Coordinates of C-alpha atoms and ligand atoms in Angstrom, one line a residue:
M1 CA 0.0 0.0 0.0
C2 CA 2.8 2.4 0.9
C3 CA 3.9 2.8 -2.7
L4 CA 0.4 3.6 -4.1
G5 CA 0.6 6.8 -6.1
W6 CA 4.4 6.5 -6.5
R7 CA 4.3 4.0 -9.4
R8 CA 6.5 4.6 -12.3
Q9 CA 5.3 7.1 -14.9
G10 CA 8.2 6.6 -17.2
A11 CA 10.7 9.2 -16.0
A12 CA 7.9 11.8 -15.6
M13 CA 6.9 13.4 -12.3
I14 CA 3.3 12.5 -12.0
E15 CA 2.3 16.1 -11.2
D16 CA 3.6 17.0 -14.7
L17 CA 0.9 14.9 -16.2
W18 CA -1.5 17.8 -16.2
Y19 CA -4.0 16.1 -18.5
K20 CA -4.8 13.6 -15.7
N21 CA -6.2 16.2 -13.4
T22 CA -7.7 18.8 -15.7
V23 CA -11.4 19.4 -16.6
I24 CA -11.9 19.7 -20.3
Y25 CA -14.7 21.8 -21.8
S26 CA -15.6 21.2 -25.4
L27 CA -17.2 23.9 -27.5
D28 CA -17.8 24.7 -31.1
L29 CA -16.9 28.3 -31.9
E30 CA -19.8 28.6 -34.3
T31 CA -22.4 28.2 -31.6
F32 CA -20.7 29.7 -28.6
M33 CA -20.7 33.5 -28.9
D34 CA -21.1 35.8 -31.8
S35 CA -19.4 39.2 -31.5
N36 CA -20.1 40.9 -34.8
G37 CA -23.8 40.1 -35.3
D38 CA -23.5 37.8 -38.3
G39 CA -25.1 35.0 -36.5
I40 CA -22.0 32.8 -36.3
G41 CA -19.8 32.4 -33.2
D42 CA -16.3 33.7 -33.4
F43 CA -13.0 34.1 -31.6
P44 CA -13.7 37.6 -30.3
G45 CA -17.0 36.3 -29.0
L46 CA -15.2 33.4 -27.3
M47 CA -12.7 35.8 -25.8
Q48 CA -15.6 37.7 -24.2
R49 CA -16.6 34.5 -22.5
L50 CA -13.2 33.4 -21.2
D51 CA -13.9 34.9 -17.8
Y52 CA -17.0 32.7 -17.6
L53 CA -15.0 29.6 -18.4
Q54 CA -12.3 30.5 -15.9
A55 CA -14.9 31.1 -13.2
L56 CA -16.6 27.8 -14.0
G57 CA -13.2 26.3 -13.1
I58 CA -12.4 24.3 -16.2
G59 CA -8.7 23.8 -17.0
T60 CA -8.7 23.0 -20.7
I61 CA -10.8 24.2 -23.7
W62 CA -11.2 21.7 -26.5
L63 CA -12.1 23.6 -29.7
A64 CA -14.0 21.9 -32.5
P65 CA -12.5 22.5 -36.0
F66 CA -12.4 26.2 -36.8
Q67 CA -10.4 26.2 -40.0
P68 CA -12.0 27.0 -43.4
S69 CA -14.6 24.5 -44.3
P70 CA -17.6 24.2 -46.6
N71 CA -19.2 23.0 -43.4
H72 CA -20.9 19.9 -44.7
D73 CA -20.0 18.1 -41.5
N74 CA -19.9 20.7 -38.8
G75 CA -16.4 21.8 -39.8
Y76 CA -15.0 18.2 -39.8
D77 CA -14.4 18.8 -43.5
I78 CA -11.4 21.1 -43.6
S79 CA -10.3 22.9 -46.8
D80 CA -7.2 24.6 -45.4
Y81 CA -5.4 23.5 -42.3
Y82 CA -3.3 26.6 -41.9
T83 CA -5.7 29.4 -41.2
V84 CA -8.9 30.4 -39.4
D85 CA -12.2 30.3 -41.2
P86 CA -13.0 34.0 -41.8
R87 CA -16.5 33.4 -40.4
H88 CA -14.8 32.8 -37.0
G89 CA -12.2 35.6 -37.2
S90 CA -8.6 36.0 -38.3
G91 CA -5.3 34.4 -37.4
G92 CA -4.7 37.5 -35.3
D93 CA -7.9 36.8 -33.4
F94 CA -6.7 33.2 -32.8
V95 CA -3.4 34.3 -31.4
E96 CA -5.1 37.0 -29.2
F97 CA -7.5 34.3 -28.0
M98 CA -4.5 32.0 -27.1
H99 CA -2.9 34.8 -25.2
Q100 CA -6.0 35.6 -23.2
A101 CA -6.6 31.9 -22.5
S102 CA -3.1 31.5 -21.3
K103 CA -3.3 34.6 -19.1
R104 CA -6.2 32.8 -17.3
G105 CA -4.3 29.6 -17.0
L106 CA -6.5 27.8 -19.5
K107 CA -5.0 25.3 -21.9
V108 CA -6.4 24.9 -25.4
I109 CA -6.5 21.7 -27.4
I110 CA -7.8 21.6 -30.9
D111 CA -9.2 19.0 -33.3
L112 CA -6.7 17.4 -35.6
V113 CA -8.9 16.1 -38.5
V114 CA -6.5 14.4 -40.8
N115 CA -8.2 11.1 -41.7
H116 CA -9.8 13.1 -44.5
T117 CA -10.0 16.5 -46.0
S118 CA -12.9 18.4 -47.6
S119 CA -13.4 17.4 -51.2
E120 CA -12.9 21.2 -51.8
H121 CA -9.4 21.1 -50.4
R122 CA -6.8 22.1 -53.0
W123 CA -4.9 18.8 -52.6
F124 CA -8.0 16.8 -53.6
Q125 CA -8.8 19.2 -56.4
L126 CA -5.3 19.0 -57.9
G127 CA -5.1 15.3 -57.3
R128 CA -8.4 14.4 -59.0
K129 CA -7.8 16.6 -62.1
D130 CA -4.3 15.4 -62.9
A131 CA -3.1 11.8 -62.7
E132 CA 0.5 13.0 -62.8
S133 CA 0.1 15.4 -59.9
A134 CA 1.9 14.5 -56.7
F135 CA -1.4 15.0 -54.9
R136 CA -3.1 12.1 -56.7
D137 CA -1.5 9.7 -54.4
W138 CA -2.5 11.8 -51.3
Y139 CA -5.9 10.1 -51.6
I140 CA -7.1 6.5 -52.1
W141 CA -8.3 5.5 -55.5
S142 CA -9.6 2.5 -57.4
K143 CA -10.2 2.3 -61.1
Q144 CA -13.0 -0.2 -60.7
R145 CA -15.8 0.1 -58.2
P146 CA -14.7 -2.1 -55.3
D147 CA -17.1 -4.9 -54.4
N148 CA -17.4 -3.6 -50.9
W149 CA -18.2 0.0 -52.0
Q150 CA -21.1 0.2 -49.7
S151 CA -19.6 -1.4 -46.6
G152 CA -18.0 0.3 -43.6
V153 CA -20.2 3.4 -43.7
V154 CA -20.1 5.4 -40.4
F155 CA -23.4 7.1 -40.8
P156 CA -25.8 4.3 -41.9
G157 CA -29.2 5.6 -43.1
V158 CA -27.6 8.8 -44.4
Q159 CA -24.2 7.9 -45.9
E160 CA -24.7 5.7 -48.9
S161 CA -21.2 4.3 -49.6
T162 CA -17.5 4.5 -48.8
W163 CA -16.4 4.7 -52.4
S164 CA -17.7 7.3 -54.8
Y165 CA -16.9 7.9 -58.5
D166 CA -15.1 11.1 -59.4
R167 CA -15.5 12.1 -63.0
A168 CA -12.4 14.2 -63.3
A169 CA -10.2 11.3 -62.1
Q170 CA -12.3 8.7 -63.8
A171 CA -11.8 6.6 -60.7
Y172 CA -13.5 5.8 -57.3
Y173 CA -12.1 7.5 -54.2
Y174 CA -12.4 6.2 -50.7
H175 CA -14.3 8.1 -48.0
R176 CA -14.9 6.5 -44.6
F177 CA -17.3 9.3 -43.8
Y178 CA -19.5 11.4 -46.1
K179 CA -18.6 11.5 -49.7
H180 CA -17.4 15.1 -49.5
Q181 CA -14.7 13.9 -47.1
P182 CA -12.1 12.0 -49.2
D183 CA -9.7 10.0 -47.0
L184 CA -6.1 11.0 -47.1
N185 CA -3.6 8.2 -48.0
M186 CA -1.7 8.0 -44.7
D187 CA 0.7 5.3 -46.3
N188 CA 2.1 8.1 -48.4
P189 CA 5.1 9.5 -46.4
A190 CA 4.4 13.0 -47.9
V191 CA 1.0 13.0 -46.3
R192 CA 2.4 12.1 -42.9
R193 CA 5.0 14.8 -43.3
E194 CA 2.2 17.3 -44.0
V195 CA 0.3 16.1 -40.9
R196 CA 3.3 16.8 -38.8
R197 CA 3.6 20.3 -40.4
I198 CA 0.0 20.9 -39.4
M199 CA 0.7 19.9 -35.9
G200 CA 3.9 21.9 -35.8
Y201 CA 2.0 25.0 -37.0
W202 CA -0.6 25.0 -34.3
L203 CA 1.8 23.9 -31.6
E204 CA 3.9 26.9 -32.5
L205 CA 0.8 29.0 -31.9
G206 CA 0.5 27.6 -28.4
V207 CA -2.0 24.8 -28.4
A208 CA -1.5 22.2 -25.6
G209 CA -2.3 19.3 -27.9
F210 CA -4.9 17.7 -30.2
R211 CA -8.1 15.8 -30.1
V212 CA -7.3 13.4 -32.9
D213 CA -10.3 12.7 -35.0
A214 CA -11.1 9.1 -36.0
V215 CA -7.8 7.5 -34.9
P216 CA -8.5 3.9 -36.0
F217 CA -9.3 5.2 -39.6
V218 CA -6.3 7.5 -39.6
I219 CA -3.9 4.6 -39.1
E220 CA -5.7 2.0 -41.3
S221 CA -4.3 1.2 -44.8
T222 CA -7.3 0.9 -47.1
V223 CA -7.2 -1.7 -49.9
P224 CA -10.1 -1.7 -52.4
G225 CA -12.3 -4.7 -51.8
R226 CA -10.8 -5.6 -48.4
S227 CA -12.9 -4.9 -45.4
Q228 CA -10.2 -4.3 -42.8
G229 CA -6.8 -2.9 -43.7
A230 CA -3.7 -3.2 -41.6
L231 CA -3.5 -0.8 -38.6
H232 CA -0.2 1.2 -38.6
F233 CA 0.4 2.2 -35.0
E234 CA 3.8 3.4 -36.0
Y235 CA 2.0 6.4 -37.7
L236 CA 0.7 7.3 -34.2
A237 CA 4.2 6.9 -32.8
E238 CA 5.6 9.2 -35.4
M239 CA 3.0 11.9 -34.6
R240 CA 3.7 11.5 -30.9
E241 CA 7.4 11.7 -31.3
F242 CA 7.3 14.7 -33.5
M243 CA 4.9 16.5 -31.1
Q244 CA 7.0 15.8 -28.1
W245 CA 10.1 17.3 -29.6
R246 CA 8.1 20.4 -30.4
A247 CA 6.2 20.7 -27.1
G248 CA 7.2 18.4 -24.3
D249 CA 3.9 18.4 -22.4
A250 CA 1.5 18.6 -25.3
I251 CA -0.9 15.7 -25.6
L252 CA -2.8 13.6 -28.1
L253 CA -6.4 12.8 -27.1
G254 CA -7.7 10.2 -29.4
E255 CA -11.2 9.6 -30.7
A256 CA -11.2 5.8 -30.9
N257 CA -14.3 3.8 -30.2
V258 CA -12.5 0.5 -29.9
A259 CA -13.1 -2.6 -27.7
P260 CA -11.2 -2.7 -24.5
A261 CA -9.0 -5.6 -25.7
D262 CA -7.8 -3.5 -28.6
T263 CA -6.9 -0.4 -26.8
Q264 CA -3.3 -1.2 -25.7
P265 CA -1.5 -0.4 -29.0
Y266 CA -3.2 3.0 -29.2
F267 CA -1.6 4.0 -25.9
G268 CA 1.9 2.8 -26.9
S269 CA 4.4 1.2 -24.6
D270 CA 4.5 1.3 -20.8
S271 CA 7.5 3.5 -20.9
G272 CA 5.3 6.3 -22.3
A273 CA 6.6 6.2 -25.8
G274 CA 4.7 5.7 -29.0
G275 CA 1.0 6.1 -28.5
I276 CA -1.6 8.7 -27.6
H277 CA -1.9 10.0 -24.1
M278 CA -5.6 10.0 -23.8
M279 CA -8.6 8.2 -25.3
F280 CA -12.3 8.8 -24.9
N281 CA -13.8 6.0 -23.0
F282 CA -16.7 5.1 -25.2
Y283 CA -17.0 1.7 -23.7
V284 CA -17.6 3.1 -20.2
N285 CA -19.8 5.8 -21.6
Q286 CA -22.2 3.4 -23.1
H287 CA -22.4 1.2 -20.0
L288 CA -22.9 4.2 -17.9
F289 CA -26.0 5.1 -19.9
Y290 CA -27.2 1.6 -19.5
A291 CA -26.7 1.9 -15.7
L292 CA -28.6 5.2 -15.8
A293 CA -31.4 3.6 -17.7
S294 CA -31.7 0.4 -15.7
A295 CA -30.0 1.0 -12.3
D296 CA -28.1 -2.2 -13.0
I297 CA -24.5 -1.2 -12.4
A298 CA -22.9 -4.6 -12.9
P299 CA -22.1 -4.0 -16.6
L300 CA -20.7 -0.5 -15.8
A301 CA -18.5 -2.0 -13.1
A302 CA -17.3 -4.7 -15.6
A303 CA -16.6 -1.9 -18.2
L304 CA -14.5 0.0 -15.7
E305 CA -12.5 -3.2 -14.9
A306 CA -12.2 -4.0 -18.6
T307 CA -10.6 -0.6 -19.3
R308 CA -8.5 -0.5 -16.1
S309 CA -5.2 -1.8 -17.5
I310 CA -3.5 1.1 -19.4
P311 CA 0.1 2.3 -19.3
P312 CA 1.0 4.6 -16.5
H313 CA 1.2 7.7 -18.7
A314 CA -2.1 7.0 -20.3
Q315 CA -5.5 8.4 -19.2
W316 CA -9.1 7.9 -20.1
A317 CA -11.2 10.9 -21.1
Q318 CA -14.6 10.3 -19.5
F319 CA -17.7 12.1 -20.9
L320 CA -21.4 12.0 -20.8
R321 CA -22.4 13.6 -24.1
N322 CA -20.5 15.1 -27.0
H323 CA -21.3 16.8 -30.3
D324 CA -22.2 13.5 -31.9
E325 CA -24.9 10.9 -31.3
L326 CA -24.7 8.9 -28.1
D327 CA -23.3 5.8 -29.7
L328 CA -24.6 2.6 -28.1
G329 CA -23.1 0.2 -30.6
R330 CA -21.0 -1.7 -28.0
L331 CA -24.0 -2.7 -25.8
S332 CA -25.8 -5.9 -26.3
D333 CA -29.1 -5.6 -28.3
A334 CA -31.1 -6.0 -25.1
Q335 CA -29.1 -3.4 -23.2
R336 CA -29.4 -0.9 -26.1
E337 CA -33.1 -1.4 -26.3
T338 CA -33.3 -0.7 -22.5
V339 CA -31.5 2.6 -23.1
F340 CA -33.6 3.5 -26.1
A341 CA -36.8 2.7 -24.2
R342 CA -35.8 4.9 -21.3
F343 CA -34.1 7.9 -23.0
A344 CA -35.1 7.8 -26.7
A345 CA -38.4 6.1 -27.0
E346 CA -39.3 7.9 -30.2
E347 CA -37.7 6.9 -33.4
D348 CA -36.8 10.5 -34.2
M349 CA -34.6 10.6 -31.1
Q350 CA -32.4 7.7 -32.5
L351 CA -29.8 7.9 -35.1
Y352 CA -27.7 5.6 -37.3
H353 CA -29.4 2.6 -35.9
R354 CA -27.1 2.7 -32.9
G355 CA -27.4 6.0 -31.1
I356 CA -29.3 8.8 -29.5
R357 CA -29.3 12.4 -30.8
R358 CA -30.3 14.1 -27.6
R359 CA -28.7 16.3 -25.0
L360 CA -28.3 15.1 -21.4
A361 CA -30.9 17.1 -19.6
P362 CA -33.9 16.1 -21.7
M363 CA -32.8 12.5 -21.6
L364 CA -32.5 12.3 -17.9
G365 CA -35.4 14.6 -17.3
N366 CA -34.9 15.5 -13.6
R367 CA -32.3 17.3 -11.7
R368 CA -31.5 14.5 -9.3
H369 CA -30.7 12.1 -12.0
L370 CA -28.7 14.7 -13.8
E371 CA -26.6 15.4 -10.7
L372 CA -26.0 11.7 -10.2
A373 CA -24.7 11.4 -13.8
Y374 CA -22.5 14.5 -13.5
S375 CA -21.2 13.6 -10.1
L376 CA -20.3 10.2 -11.4
L377 CA -18.6 11.7 -14.4
F378 CA -16.3 13.7 -12.1
A379 CA -15.7 10.6 -10.0
L380 CA -14.8 8.2 -12.8
P381 CA -11.2 7.1 -13.3
G382 CA -10.0 9.5 -15.9
T383 CA -10.3 13.2 -16.9
P384 CA -13.9 14.6 -17.2
V385 CA -14.9 16.2 -20.5
L386 CA -17.9 18.5 -20.4
R387 CA -20.0 19.7 -23.3
Y388 CA -20.8 23.3 -23.6
G389 CA -24.4 24.0 -22.4
D390 CA -24.6 20.9 -20.3
E391 CA -23.6 22.9 -17.3
I392 CA -26.9 24.8 -17.5
G393 CA -28.9 21.8 -18.6
M394 CA -29.6 22.9 -22.2
G395 CA -32.0 20.9 -24.4
D396 CA -32.0 19.7 -27.9
D397 CA -33.9 20.5 -31.1
L398 CA -35.1 17.3 -32.8
D399 CA -36.3 19.3 -35.8
L400 CA -32.7 19.8 -36.9
P401 CA -31.1 17.1 -39.0
E402 CA -29.0 14.3 -37.6
R403 CA -26.5 15.4 -34.9
D404 CA -27.3 19.1 -35.3
A405 CA -30.1 18.4 -32.7
V406 CA -27.4 18.8 -30.0
R407 CA -25.6 21.8 -31.6
T408 CA -27.9 24.7 -30.9
P409 CA -26.3 28.0 -29.7
M410 CA -25.2 28.6 -26.2
Q411 CA -27.9 30.1 -24.0
W412 CA -26.4 33.1 -22.3
S413 CA -29.4 35.1 -21.2
D414 CA -33.1 35.7 -21.8
E415 CA -32.4 38.5 -24.3
P416 CA -33.2 38.0 -28.0
Q417 CA -31.2 35.1 -29.5
A418 CA -30.2 34.1 -25.9
G419 CA -27.5 36.8 -25.9
F420 CA -25.6 34.6 -28.3
S421 CA -25.9 37.0 -31.3
A422 CA -27.5 40.3 -32.4
A423 CA -28.4 38.7 -35.7
A424 CA -32.0 38.0 -36.7
E425 CA -30.9 34.6 -37.9
T426 CA -28.3 32.4 -36.3
I427 CA -26.2 29.5 -37.7
H428 CA -28.4 27.1 -35.9
P429 CA -31.7 28.2 -34.4
L430 CA -32.0 28.9 -30.7
I431 CA -34.2 26.7 -28.5
D432 CA -37.1 29.0 -28.0
A433 CA -40.0 26.9 -26.8
G434 CA -40.8 24.4 -24.1
V435 CA -38.9 23.5 -20.9
Y436 CA -35.5 24.2 -22.4
D437 CA -36.4 27.6 -23.9
Y438 CA -33.5 30.0 -23.5
R439 CA -35.7 32.3 -21.5
R440 CA -35.9 29.6 -18.9
V441 CA -32.5 28.0 -19.2
N442 CA -29.6 30.4 -19.5
V443 CA -26.4 31.4 -17.8
A444 CA -27.4 34.9 -16.7
A445 CA -30.2 33.5 -14.6
Q446 CA -28.3 30.5 -13.2
R447 CA -25.2 32.4 -12.2
R448 CA -27.4 34.5 -9.8
D449 CA -29.1 31.4 -8.4
S450 CA -27.2 29.5 -5.7
D451 CA -29.4 26.4 -6.3
S452 CA -28.9 26.4 -10.1
L453 CA -27.3 23.6 -12.0
L454 CA -24.6 26.0 -13.1
T455 CA -23.7 26.8 -9.5
W456 CA -23.8 23.1 -8.6
T457 CA -21.6 22.2 -11.6
A458 CA -19.0 24.9 -10.7
A459 CA -18.9 23.5 -7.1
M460 CA -18.4 20.0 -8.5
I461 CA -15.5 21.1 -10.8
R462 CA -13.9 22.7 -7.8
L463 CA -14.3 19.5 -5.8
R464 CA -12.8 17.5 -8.6
H465 CA -9.8 19.8 -8.6
E466 CA -9.5 19.3 -4.8
C467 CA -9.3 15.5 -5.3
P468 CA -6.1 14.9 -7.3
E469 CA -6.3 11.3 -6.0
I470 CA -8.7 10.7 -8.9
G471 CA -6.5 11.7 -11.7
W472 CA -3.1 10.6 -10.4
G473 CA -4.0 7.8 -8.0
E474 CA -5.0 4.1 -8.1
W475 CA -8.6 3.2 -8.0
E476 CA -10.7 0.3 -6.9
L477 CA -14.4 -0.7 -6.7
L478 CA -15.4 -1.3 -3.2
P479 CA -17.5 -4.3 -2.5
I480 CA -20.9 -3.3 -1.0
D481 CA -24.1 -5.2 -0.6
V482 CA -26.4 -2.8 -2.4
P483 CA -26.7 -3.8 -6.1
H484 CA -27.6 -0.3 -7.4
T485 CA -24.8 1.6 -5.8
L486 CA -21.3 2.1 -7.2
A487 CA -18.5 2.7 -4.6
L488 CA -15.2 3.9 -5.9
S489 CA -12.1 4.6 -3.9
Y490 CA -8.9 6.4 -5.0
T491 CA -5.6 6.5 -3.3
W492 CA -2.7 8.8 -4.1
R493 CA 0.2 9.4 -1.8
E494 CA -1.5 7.9 1.3
S495 CA -4.6 10.0 0.8
T496 CA -7.9 8.4 -0.1
V497 CA -11.2 9.6 -1.6
V498 CA -14.3 7.5 -1.6
T499 CA -17.4 8.2 -3.7
L500 CA -20.8 6.5 -3.6
H501 CA -23.5 6.7 -6.3
N502 CA -27.0 5.3 -6.0
F503 CA -28.4 4.7 -9.5
S504 CA -31.8 3.7 -8.0
E505 CA -34.9 5.8 -7.8
F506 CA -35.2 4.5 -4.2
A507 CA -33.2 5.6 -1.2
C508 CA -30.9 3.0 0.4
E509 CA -28.4 2.4 3.1
V510 CA -24.9 1.3 2.3
Q511 CA -22.6 -0.5 4.6
L512 CA -19.0 -0.4 3.9
A513 CA -15.6 -0.9 5.5
I514 CA -12.6 1.3 4.5
K515 CA -9.3 -0.5 4.9
A516 CA -7.2 2.6 4.2
P517 CA -5.4 4.2 7.3
G518 CA -7.9 6.4 9.1
G519 CA -10.7 4.5 7.5
E520 CA -12.9 4.7 10.6
R521 CA -13.6 8.4 9.8
L522 CA -15.1 9.6 6.5
V523 CA -15.3 13.3 6.0
D524 CA -18.1 14.4 3.6
L525 CA -16.6 16.8 1.1
R526 CA -19.9 18.4 0.1
E527 CA -21.7 18.7 3.4
Q528 CA -20.9 19.5 7.0
A529 CA -21.1 15.8 7.9
E530 CA -18.9 12.8 8.6
S531 CA -19.4 9.2 9.1
R532 CA -17.8 7.2 11.9
A533 CA -17.4 3.4 11.6
D534 CA -19.1 1.2 14.2
D535 CA -17.2 -1.2 16.5
A536 CA -17.2 -3.7 13.7
G537 CA -15.5 -1.2 11.4
L538 CA -18.6 -0.6 9.3
H539 CA -19.9 2.7 8.0
R540 CA -23.7 2.9 7.5
I541 CA -24.4 5.6 5.0
A542 CA -27.8 6.7 3.8
L543 CA -28.2 7.7 0.2
D544 CA -31.2 9.4 -1.3
A545 CA -32.9 8.3 -4.5
Y546 CA -30.1 9.0 -7.1
G547 CA -28.0 10.1 -4.1
Y548 CA -24.3 10.5 -4.2
R549 CA -21.6 11.3 -1.7
W550 CA -17.9 12.2 -1.8
Y551 CA -15.7 11.5 1.2
R552 CA -12.1 11.9 2.1
V553 CA -10.7 9.2 4.4
G554 CA -9.5 10.3 7.8
R555 CA -9.0 14.0 7.4
L556 CA -10.9 17.2 7.1
I557 CA -8.7 18.8 4.5
Ligands
LIG1 C1 -15.8 12.2 -35.6 C2 -16.4 13.6 -35.2 O1 -16.6 13.6 -33.8 C3 -17.6 13.7 -36.0 O2 -18.4 14.8 -35.6 C4 -17.3 13.7 -37.5 O3 -18.5 13.7 -38.3 C5 -16.4 12.5 -37.9 N1 -15.4 12.2 -37.0 C6 -15.8 12.8 -39.2 O4 -14.7 13.7 -39.1
LIG2 CA1 -19.7 36.3 -35.9

């Protein structure tokens, strides 16, 4: 026990691994804050809101793609990697934003979308028109239509194929996503060199790392007609090595929805070389929603154990919702049906035959359930990632197509257009009806209300920062006799934090013994209360319906 928290992290000091104890806030510039009244969010607008983000307590901003884009996939179709889309401001605005963020101690990570470009990108245009152009081989072509031209689509029901014919090239090109997103040929060393240049460019401008889009597809060699190409983890290693030379503590946060058994090579070796630093834990996310839907925590506990074993430098990014659909593809059919029945009973709420296109608040429906979900997010082994607007309980707009349902503008106030913009028309419409109407749900009202979800979230973020045991320590699931309650314990440098979460709509009493030194005393970190163990060493702790508690073992502070 004495060496818990001192295990090897390569040669790194564990406190240098900042990404393990930060709170990440994800936002899309276009829907966050519009400064110039054109209805589209921009860098000057985001700068006006940096004080809000700092006061909320987050440590890292994750910016969705903001480079020039025809915007057929919410900016994930980039047509120039080296500049800012004029709709969002200028390069000067970006640098000013980075400066202002850094003044407030906020780190910034940005999306690295290099599995594909926009079909409007100059590289694709040059490559398709001229077979002799060096850019032809930057993409993946087939003279004949491959037999599997319709397999492997990521957006079933919307996307028709993964190979499309290009008249200029007189050949089919490969696109894992929509057809206006041709895949780059990562096997071409010139493409990989260009990816490093892109990374180098933004690192030089001060970003703290990248959220790497679609990692398994980035490293896959596509062969026409073959369903699964070889995965080149050495390409990840190249990116990592390059980045670390340029910026020692910058990180790669991978989007890779892979089975637990397949995660190891993504994280690289135990010595900390080769792989990505962080990966979204899609596996736990899906089982967490199953637990929220059913109060059956056994699959969630199993998912946590299944994703336990990662190298010391590696870290999970835990999240509830993101800008995409809530993907339930890794649940069993019965589990997925349970989640659909509880949170997305209408077909319109479901997407791509596997997911849910709703925000968190409308899905969970009540404040207690919402708090349970968020409290657990902060308590999971890993780094919490919040989605803009979830801190005030924003709703969704199911009239918008596909994933746009969860991409409505931030609700700042009850003023016209929610204080987001002075324009008559905004990039996506505001939610202006029903329970989630911006006149009811907005930052200005909640920041002046000590009982609001926003006030509560800020307090939870602060609590998470006060518990470095979670990010840097070792964790275990404590055995308890109540089947709907998850008990997690973290220890780092002889300090232990224990959290309890009751997924049931009924109150319960939990009995548990804490073996850590001082375990006879549990100090509640959210209320003026503590628990003392009885003579048999057992704590008896009452939890409300959807109740949760955070304790530190043996000491007040
Ligand atoms: C994953 C992103 O999260 C999603 O929004 C996007 O559509 C695809 N990658 C393609 O870039
Ligand atoms: Ca604007």
